[in-house]
Amino acid sequence: MAATEITAEDRAFLAAYDPAAYPRPSLTVDVVLMTADRGRLRVALIERSEPPFRGAWSLPGVFVALSESLEAAARRALAKTALDPDRFSGWLEQLYTFGAVERDPRGRVVSVAYFALVPPERLAAAGEGSGAVRLAPVVDGAVEVALAFDHAAVVQVAVERLRGKLGYTDVGFALLPPAFTLRALQELHETILGRPLNKDSFRRRMLATGLLVPTGDREEPVGHRPAALYRFEPVGGRDG
Amino acid sequence: MAATEITAEDRAFLAAYDPAAYPRPSLTVDVVLMTADRGRLRVALIERSEPPFRGAWSLPGVFVALSESLEAAARRALAKTALDPDRFSGWLEQLYTFGAVERDPRGRVVSVAYFALVPPERLAAAGEGSGAVRLAPVVDGAVEVALAFDHAAVVQVAVERLRGKLGYTDVGFALLPPAFTLRALQELHETILGRPLNKDSFRRRMLATGLLVPTGDREEPVGHRPAALYRFEPVGGRDG
DNA sequence: TGAATAGTGTCTATAAGACAATATCCC
DNA sequence: GGGATATTGTCTTATAGACACTATTCA
């Protein structure tokens, strides 16, 4: 990792070094797991089973273990929702680190927030029913339930990040099933951005990226002409 | 801070809670202080005076104290360069948190990286001369000197962030003196992006933002027609 | 056949690149 | 006056929004 070599002096220093000799904050990872369903952006919340704030809703989080990376901790936190963290294949990205001195009544606890995205079908099986997990709708970038700690602010930052990255990254496709219509893609974008989009230019813009490949299939009978299904091709389709 | 109230149960729990009972990583803040000078982006490096890697170049950093916010820690780290942290008025923004398990030979040390921007004149007085501080040029997003820890990767992320935000934020103006010419602004953008920009559309685009206000003055005698000086008006000019 | 949305083509407005013509200022 | 860059204006090209029209599919 380090671009410089460990010296003999370093070895002596490190042998005597004791991190526990210095006061230091606790470190957690909290995850904002989002999905988009029925025209709403939704955030996975869990009911706290321990104090502080037992019974309150909060983001799933864990204390970071000494031997795990931050992302590994984030996956562990995901397991607190109904998702299987090992089979988790959605979007997972570091969001921001929250370090206000008074943000946690237990003392100084710094939290590295991640945000994660999965299509709603992946959550449906386990999601809403399983007791202490809940998919709360996001209205105007905020959850309507009161959240423990500074988690309401964390959710806000996550929603802003999602909105911001929608235009210049593949982040949107992480919220769709493998095959989807252009309409579904547009409705997703409108749900995230909270405003209507021009249909014509949206189609043109999406198709012009070269990231959409027609599957050849059409959507299920819908009471009108069915739309073509596309899948997302990350690297660059047949004409890049 | 918390959106929920502390309960009697919480009070009892908190009275008995001892953070030190759990193993936890150490936490540092490292700062990527950048400026742009003579057509180069530059990063402030300091020579480490303690092991590990004594004598190697690294980003200025500090261990986070229990009672200080992350940003306060970042300002304290800035003080290790020749800058006066209290008088620091430049750009300061959280960058990313680096938490790879093996990134620091002292053990598990998670680092919250910040990036900071100042115009070169502010660094000139104290900058390059003062012994263990150095302004290293950035070439292709990387510093040419070998850096301690994972600081080379941190610098890369900082440069990418700066490039990315140049187009849609005010970040560029933080690297310019209070009054500047359109040419200076364009050269700055070209330095940061590493590619030439179209002069005509750059002028149009910048003036169209409404963020530039003519000071009424012109640049110093330069051997040819002097350009008008502008200043940056954050909120929105007379026809914002 | 009618309802309803998919998908295509055309026109217009706006922003970016190219280029030409002046306008100034310093030497 | 001559050199050098600033500043303005025009033309061309790419892209987004608006709108009209045709194509399908299901009830």
PDB file of N, CA, C and O (backbone and C1' of nucleotides) in Angstrom, chain D:
ATOM      1  P    DG D   1       0.029  55.876 -37.860  1.00  0.00           P
ATOM      2  O5'  DG D   1       1.212  54.814 -37.896  1.00  0.00           O
ATOM      3  C5'  DG D   1       2.389  55.115 -38.667  1.00  0.00           C
ATOM      4  C4'  DG D   1       3.417  54.066 -38.376  1.00  0.00           C
ATOM      5  C3'  DG D   1       2.977  52.632 -38.670  1.00  0.00           C
ATOM      6  O3'  DG D   1       4.093  51.856 -39.037  1.00  0.00           O
ATOM      7  C1'  DG D   1       3.323  52.857 -36.342  1.00  0.00           C
ATOM      8  P    DG D   2       3.808  50.352 -39.579  1.00  0.00           P
ATOM      9  O5'  DG D   2       4.116  49.459 -38.282  1.00  0.00           O
ATOM     10  C5'  DG D   2       5.441  49.420 -37.741  1.00  0.00           C
ATOM     11  C4'  DG D   2       5.534  48.298 -36.725  1.00  0.00           C
ATOM     12  C3'  DG D   2       4.820  47.006 -37.145  1.00  0.00           C
ATOM     13  O3'  DG D   2       5.582  45.900 -36.660  1.00  0.00           O
ATOM     14  C1'  DG D   2       3.819  47.818 -35.173  1.00  0.00           C
ATOM     15  P    DG D   3       5.021  44.373 -36.836  1.00  0.00           P
ATOM     16  O5'  DG D   3       4.752  43.958 -35.324  1.00  0.00           O
ATOM     17  C5'  DG D   3       5.762  44.199 -34.338  1.00  0.00           C
ATOM     18  C4'  DG D   3       5.269  43.721 -32.989  1.00  0.00           C
ATOM     19  C3'  DG D   3       4.576  42.354 -33.035  1.00  0.00           C
ATOM     20  O3'  DG D   3       4.960  41.616 -31.885  1.00  0.00           O
ATOM     21  C1'  DG D   3       3.060  43.960 -32.190  1.00  0.00           C
ATOM     22  P    DA D   4       4.453  40.048 -31.751  1.00  0.00           P
ATOM     23  O5'  DA D   4       3.201  40.185 -30.777  1.00  0.00           O
ATOM     24  C5'  DA D   4       3.392  40.782 -29.496  1.00  0.00           C
ATOM     25  C4'  DA D   4       2.058  40.864 -28.792  1.00  0.00           C
ATOM     26  C3'  DA D   4       1.193  39.619 -28.995  1.00  0.00           C
ATOM     27  O3'  DA D   4       0.797  39.097 -27.744  1.00  0.00           O
ATOM     28  C1'  DA D   4      -0.033  41.588 -29.429  1.00  0.00           C
ATOM     29  P    DT D   5       0.070  37.615 -27.649  1.00  0.00           P
ATOM     30  O5'  DT D   5      -1.317  38.009 -26.989  1.00  0.00           O
ATOM     31  C5'  DT D   5      -1.315  38.826 -25.822  1.00  0.00           C
ATOM     32  C4'  DT D   5      -2.579  39.615 -25.762  1.00  0.00           C
ATOM     33  C3'  DT D   5      -3.849  38.767 -25.683  1.00  0.00           C
ATOM     34  O3'  DT D   5      -4.553  39.152 -24.512  1.00  0.00           O
ATOM     35  C1'  DT D   5      -4.093  40.514 -27.244  1.00  0.00           C
ATOM     36  P    DA D   6      -6.007  38.516 -24.149  1.00  0.00           P
ATOM     37  O5'  DA D   6      -6.935  39.763 -24.437  1.00  0.00           O
ATOM     38  C5'  DA D   6      -6.649  40.993 -23.780  1.00  0.00           C
ATOM     39  C4'  DA D   6      -7.763  42.003 -24.027  1.00  0.00           C
ATOM     40  C3'  DA D   6      -9.158  41.490 -23.715  1.00  0.00           C
ATOM     41  O3'  DA D   6      -9.910  42.570 -23.159  1.00  0.00           O
ATOM     42  C1'  DA D   6      -9.000  42.018 -26.033  1.00  0.00           C
ATOM     43  P    DT D   7     -11.305  42.286 -22.481  1.00  0.00           P
ATOM     44  O5'  DT D   7     -12.296  42.424 -23.714  1.00  0.00           O
ATOM     45  C5'  DT D   7     -12.305  43.655 -24.437  1.00  0.00           C
ATOM     46  C4'  DT D   7     -13.256  43.579 -25.608  1.00  0.00           C
ATOM     47  C3'  DT D   7     -14.540  42.784 -25.360  1.00  0.00           C
ATOM     48  O3'  DT D   7     -15.623  43.668 -25.538  1.00  0.00           O
ATOM     49  C1'  DT D   7     -13.587  42.257 -27.465  1.00  0.00           C
ATOM     50  P    DT D   8     -17.146  43.155 -25.456  1.00  0.00           P
ATOM     51  O5'  DT D   8     -17.580  43.133 -27.000  1.00  0.00           O
ATOM     52  C5'  DT D   8     -17.131  44.161 -27.859  1.00  0.00           C
ATOM     53  C4'  DT D   8     -17.660  43.928 -29.268  1.00  0.00           C
ATOM     54  C3'  DT D   8     -19.045  43.288 -29.343  1.00  0.00           C
ATOM     55  O3'  DT D   8     -19.824  43.987 -30.289  1.00  0.00           O
ATOM     56  C1'  DT D   8     -17.503  42.019 -30.613  1.00  0.00           C
ATOM     57  P    DG D   9     -21.370  43.513 -30.555  1.00  0.00           P
ATOM     58  O5'  DG D   9     -21.263  42.691 -31.908  1.00  0.00           O
ATOM     59  C5'  DG D   9     -20.536  43.247 -33.019  1.00  0.00           C
ATOM     60  C4'  DG D   9     -20.635  42.314 -34.205  1.00  0.00           C
ATOM     61  C3'  DG D   9     -21.978  41.592 -34.342  1.00  0.00           C
ATOM     62  O3'  DG D   9     -22.391  41.634 -35.706  1.00  0.00           O
ATOM     63  C1'  DG D   9     -20.223  39.997 -34.259  1.00  0.00           C
ATOM     64  P    DT D  10     -23.802  40.949 -36.111  1.00  0.00           P
ATOM     65  O5'  DT D  10     -23.300  39.736 -37.017  1.00  0.00           O
ATOM     66  C5'  DT D  10     -22.216  39.930 -37.933  1.00  0.00           C
ATOM     67  C4'  DT D  10     -21.864  38.605 -38.598  1.00  0.00           C
ATOM     68  C3'  DT D  10     -23.065  37.731 -38.943  1.00  0.00           C
ATOM     69  O3'  DT D  10     -22.902  37.190 -40.250  1.00  0.00           O
ATOM     70  C1'  DT D  10     -21.533  36.511 -37.656  1.00  0.00           C
ATOM     71  P    DC D  11     -24.115  36.376 -40.890  1.00  0.00           P
ATOM     72  O5'  DC D  11     -23.502  34.905 -40.969  1.00  0.00           O
ATOM     73  C5'  DC D  11     -22.159  34.713 -41.440  1.00  0.00           C
ATOM     74  C4'  DC D  11     -21.767  33.256 -41.243  1.00  0.00           C
ATOM     75  C3'  DC D  11     -22.901  32.260 -41.520  1.00  0.00           C
ATOM     76  O3'  DC D  11     -22.430  31.208 -42.342  1.00  0.00           O
ATOM     77  C1'  DC D  11     -21.973  31.886 -39.376  1.00  0.00           C
ATOM     78  P    DT D  12     -23.415  30.003 -42.685  1.00  0.00           P
ATOM     79  O5'  DT D  12     -22.837  28.825 -41.786  1.00  0.00           O
ATOM     80  C5'  DT D  12     -21.414  28.652 -41.661  1.00  0.00           C
ATOM     81  C4'  DT D  12     -21.136  27.426 -40.814  1.00  0.00           C
ATOM     82  C3'  DT D  12     -22.105  26.258 -41.051  1.00  0.00           C
ATOM     83  O3'  DT D  12     -21.391  25.028 -41.014  1.00  0.00           O
ATOM     84  C1'  DT D  12     -22.175  26.891 -38.786  1.00  0.00           C
ATOM     85  P    DT D  13     -22.177  23.645 -41.266  1.00  0.00           P
ATOM     86  O5'  DT D  13     -22.237  23.034 -39.802  1.00  0.00           O
ATOM     87  C5'  DT D  13     -21.034  22.927 -39.020  1.00  0.00           C
ATOM     88  C4'  DT D  13     -21.355  22.319 -37.667  1.00  0.00           C
ATOM     89  C3'  DT D  13     -22.276  21.102 -37.709  1.00  0.00           C
ATOM     90  O3'  DT D  13     -21.799  20.130 -36.794  1.00  0.00           O
ATOM     91  C1'  DT D  13     -23.174  22.731 -36.271  1.00  0.00           C
ATOM     92  P    DA D  14     -22.444  18.688 -36.717  1.00  0.00           P
ATOM     93  O5'  DA D  14     -22.973  18.607 -35.221  1.00  0.00           O
ATOM     94  C5'  DA D  14     -22.035  18.652 -34.141  1.00  0.00           C
ATOM     95  C4'  DA D  14     -22.784  18.805 -32.838  1.00  0.00           C
ATOM     96  C3'  DA D  14     -23.780  17.683 -32.530  1.00  0.00           C
ATOM     97  O3'  DA D  14     -23.665  17.329 -31.164  1.00  0.00           O
ATOM     98  C1'  DA D  14     -24.880  19.774 -32.476  1.00  0.00           C
ATOM     99  P    DT D  15     -24.487  16.035 -30.596  1.00  0.00           P
ATOM    100  O5'  DT D  15     -25.555  16.701 -29.617  1.00  0.00           O
ATOM    101  C5'  DT D  15     -25.176  17.827 -28.818  1.00  0.00           C
ATOM    102  C4'  DT D  15     -26.404  18.386 -28.137  1.00  0.00           C
ATOM    103  C3'  DT D  15     -27.465  17.334 -27.823  1.00  0.00           C
ATOM    104  O3'  DT D  15     -27.935  17.535 -26.499  1.00  0.00           O
ATOM    105  C1'  DT D  15     -28.428  19.108 -29.035  1.00  0.00           C
ATOM    106  P    DA D  16     -29.076  16.585 -25.869  1.00  0.00           P
ATOM    107  O5'  DA D  16     -30.274  17.625 -25.677  1.00  0.00           O
ATOM    108  C5'  DA D  16     -30.063  18.773 -24.858  1.00  0.00           C
ATOM    109  C4'  DA D  16     -31.335  19.583 -24.769  1.00  0.00           C
ATOM    110  C3'  DA D  16     -32.563  18.779 -24.347  1.00  0.00           C
ATOM    111  O3'  DA D  16     -33.397  19.586 -23.522  1.00  0.00           O
ATOM    112  C1'  DA D  16     -32.905  19.658 -26.518  1.00  0.00           C
ATOM    113  P    DG D  17     -34.720  18.944 -22.883  1.00  0.00           P
ATOM    114  O5'  DG D  17     -35.879  19.678 -23.687  1.00  0.00           O
ATOM    115  C5'  DG D  17     -35.974  21.092 -23.604  1.00  0.00           C
ATOM    116  C4'  DG D  17     -37.078  21.593 -24.507  1.00  0.00           C
ATOM    117  C3'  DG D  17     -38.434  20.923 -24.267  1.00  0.00           C
ATOM    118  O3'  DG D  17     -39.438  21.930 -24.253  1.00  0.00           O
ATOM    119  C1'  DG D  17     -37.832  20.729 -26.543  1.00  0.00           C
ATOM    120  P    DA D  18     -40.979  21.505 -24.027  1.00  0.00           P
ATOM    121  O5'  DA D  18     -41.582  21.604 -25.508  1.00  0.00           O
ATOM    122  C5'  DA D  18     -41.187  22.684 -26.340  1.00  0.00           C
ATOM    123  C4'  DA D  18     -42.045  22.693 -27.598  1.00  0.00           C
ATOM    124  C3'  DA D  18     -43.434  22.079 -27.411  1.00  0.00           C
ATOM    125  O3'  DA D  18     -44.378  22.843 -28.140  1.00  0.00           O
ATOM    126  C1'  DA D  18     -42.253  20.888 -29.086  1.00  0.00           C
ATOM    127  P    DC D  19     -45.933  22.485 -28.013  1.00  0.00           P
ATOM    128  O5'  DC D  19     -46.184  21.706 -29.379  1.00  0.00           O
ATOM    129  C5'  DC D  19     -45.487  22.114 -30.543  1.00  0.00           C
ATOM    130  C4'  DC D  19     -45.790  21.172 -31.693  1.00  0.00           C
ATOM    131  C3'  DC D  19     -47.130  20.438 -31.597  1.00  0.00           C
ATOM    132  O3'  DC D  19     -47.795  20.563 -32.827  1.00  0.00           O
ATOM    133  C1'  DC D  19     -45.393  18.923 -32.044  1.00  0.00           C
ATOM    134  P    DA D  20     -49.304  20.082 -33.015  1.00  0.00           P
ATOM    135  O5'  DA D  20     -49.226  19.264 -34.376  1.00  0.00           O
ATOM    136  C5'  DA D  20     -48.198  19.557 -35.322  1.00  0.00           C
ATOM    137  C4'  DA D  20     -47.991  18.369 -36.223  1.00  0.00           C
ATOM    138  C3'  DA D  20     -49.252  17.536 -36.448  1.00  0.00           C
ATOM    139  O3'  DA D  20     -49.346  17.184 -37.818  1.00  0.00           O
ATOM    140  C1'  DA D  20     -47.535  16.160 -35.604  1.00  0.00           C
ATOM    141  P    DC D  21     -50.589  16.336 -38.359  1.00  0.00           P
ATOM    142  O5'  DC D  21     -49.970  14.878 -38.566  1.00  0.00           O
ATOM    143  C5'  DC D  21     -48.677  14.757 -39.167  1.00  0.00           C
ATOM    144  C4'  DC D  21     -48.252  13.300 -39.128  1.00  0.00           C
ATOM    145  C3'  DC D  21     -49.407  12.323 -39.333  1.00  0.00           C
ATOM    146  O3'  DC D  21     -49.041  11.354 -40.315  1.00  0.00           O
ATOM    147  C1'  DC D  21     -48.156  11.747 -37.416  1.00  0.00           C
ATOM    148  P    DT D  22     -50.179  10.321 -40.827  1.00  0.00           P
ATOM    149  O5'  DT D  22     -49.440   8.931 -40.557  1.00  0.00           O
ATOM    150  C5'  DT D  22     -48.057   8.803 -40.857  1.00  0.00           C
ATOM    151  C4'  DT D  22     -47.499   7.603 -40.141  1.00  0.00           C
ATOM    152  C3'  DT D  22     -48.322   6.322 -40.334  1.00  0.00           C
ATOM    153  O3'  DT D  22     -47.433   5.242 -40.608  1.00  0.00           O
ATOM    154  C1'  DT D  22     -47.988   6.743 -38.042  1.00  0.00           C
ATOM    155  P    DA D  23     -47.924   3.769 -40.738  1.00  0.00           P
ATOM    156  O5'  DA D  23     -47.597   3.170 -39.294  1.00  0.00           O
ATOM    157  C5'  DA D  23     -46.251   3.165 -38.843  1.00  0.00           C
ATOM    158  C4'  DA D  23     -46.103   2.166 -37.700  1.00  0.00           C
ATOM    159  C3'  DA D  23     -46.840   0.842 -37.912  1.00  0.00           C
ATOM    160  O3'  DA D  23     -46.038  -0.190 -37.350  1.00  0.00           O
ATOM    161  C1'  DA D  23     -47.701   1.913 -35.991  1.00  0.00           C
ATOM    162  P    DT D  24     -46.259  -1.698 -37.826  1.00  0.00           P
ATOM    163  O5'  DT D  24     -46.670  -2.405 -36.478  1.00  0.00           O
ATOM    164  C5'  DT D  24     -47.618  -1.753 -35.660  1.00  0.00           C
ATOM    165  C4'  DT D  24     -47.395  -2.173 -34.236  1.00  0.00           C
ATOM    166  C3'  DT D  24     -48.093  -3.480 -33.909  1.00  0.00           C
ATOM    167  O3'  DT D  24     -47.428  -4.091 -32.833  1.00  0.00           O
ATOM    168  C1'  DT D  24     -49.240  -1.675 -32.866  1.00  0.00           C
ATOM    169  P    DT D  25     -47.441  -5.696 -32.667  1.00  0.00           P
ATOM    170  O5'  DT D  25     -48.542  -5.895 -31.535  1.00  0.00           O
ATOM    171  C5'  DT D  25     -48.217  -5.482 -30.206  1.00  0.00           C
ATOM    172  C4'  DT D  25     -49.468  -5.172 -29.433  1.00  0.00           C
ATOM    173  C3'  DT D  25     -50.478  -6.319 -29.352  1.00  0.00           C
ATOM    174  O3'  DT D  25     -50.404  -6.866 -28.043  1.00  0.00           O
ATOM    175  C1'  DT D  25     -51.510  -4.181 -29.572  1.00  0.00           C
ATOM    176  P    DC D  26     -51.287  -8.081 -27.599  1.00  0.00           P
ATOM    177  O5'  DC D  26     -52.493  -7.358 -26.842  1.00  0.00           O
ATOM    178  C5'  DC D  26     -52.196  -6.459 -25.765  1.00  0.00           C
ATOM    179  C4'  DC D  26     -53.483  -5.855 -25.235  1.00  0.00           C
ATOM    180  C3'  DC D  26     -54.586  -6.878 -24.948  1.00  0.00           C
ATOM    181  O3'  DC D  26     -55.243  -6.508 -23.743  1.00  0.00           O
ATOM    182  C1'  DC D  26     -55.355  -5.283 -26.519  1.00  0.00           C
ATOM    183  P    DA D  27     -56.312  -7.450 -23.085  1.00  0.00           P
ATOM    184  O5'  DA D  27     -57.653  -6.625 -23.275  1.00  0.00           O
ATOM    185  C5'  DA D  27     -57.735  -5.306 -22.705  1.00  0.00           C
ATOM    186  C4'  DA D  27     -59.073  -4.682 -23.050  1.00  0.00           C
ATOM    187  C3'  DA D  27     -60.276  -5.601 -22.799  1.00  0.00           C
ATOM    188  O3'  DA D  27     -61.365  -4.836 -22.293  1.00  0.00           O
ATOM    189  C1'  DA D  27     -60.214  -4.988 -25.081  1.00  0.00           C
TER     190       DA D  27
END
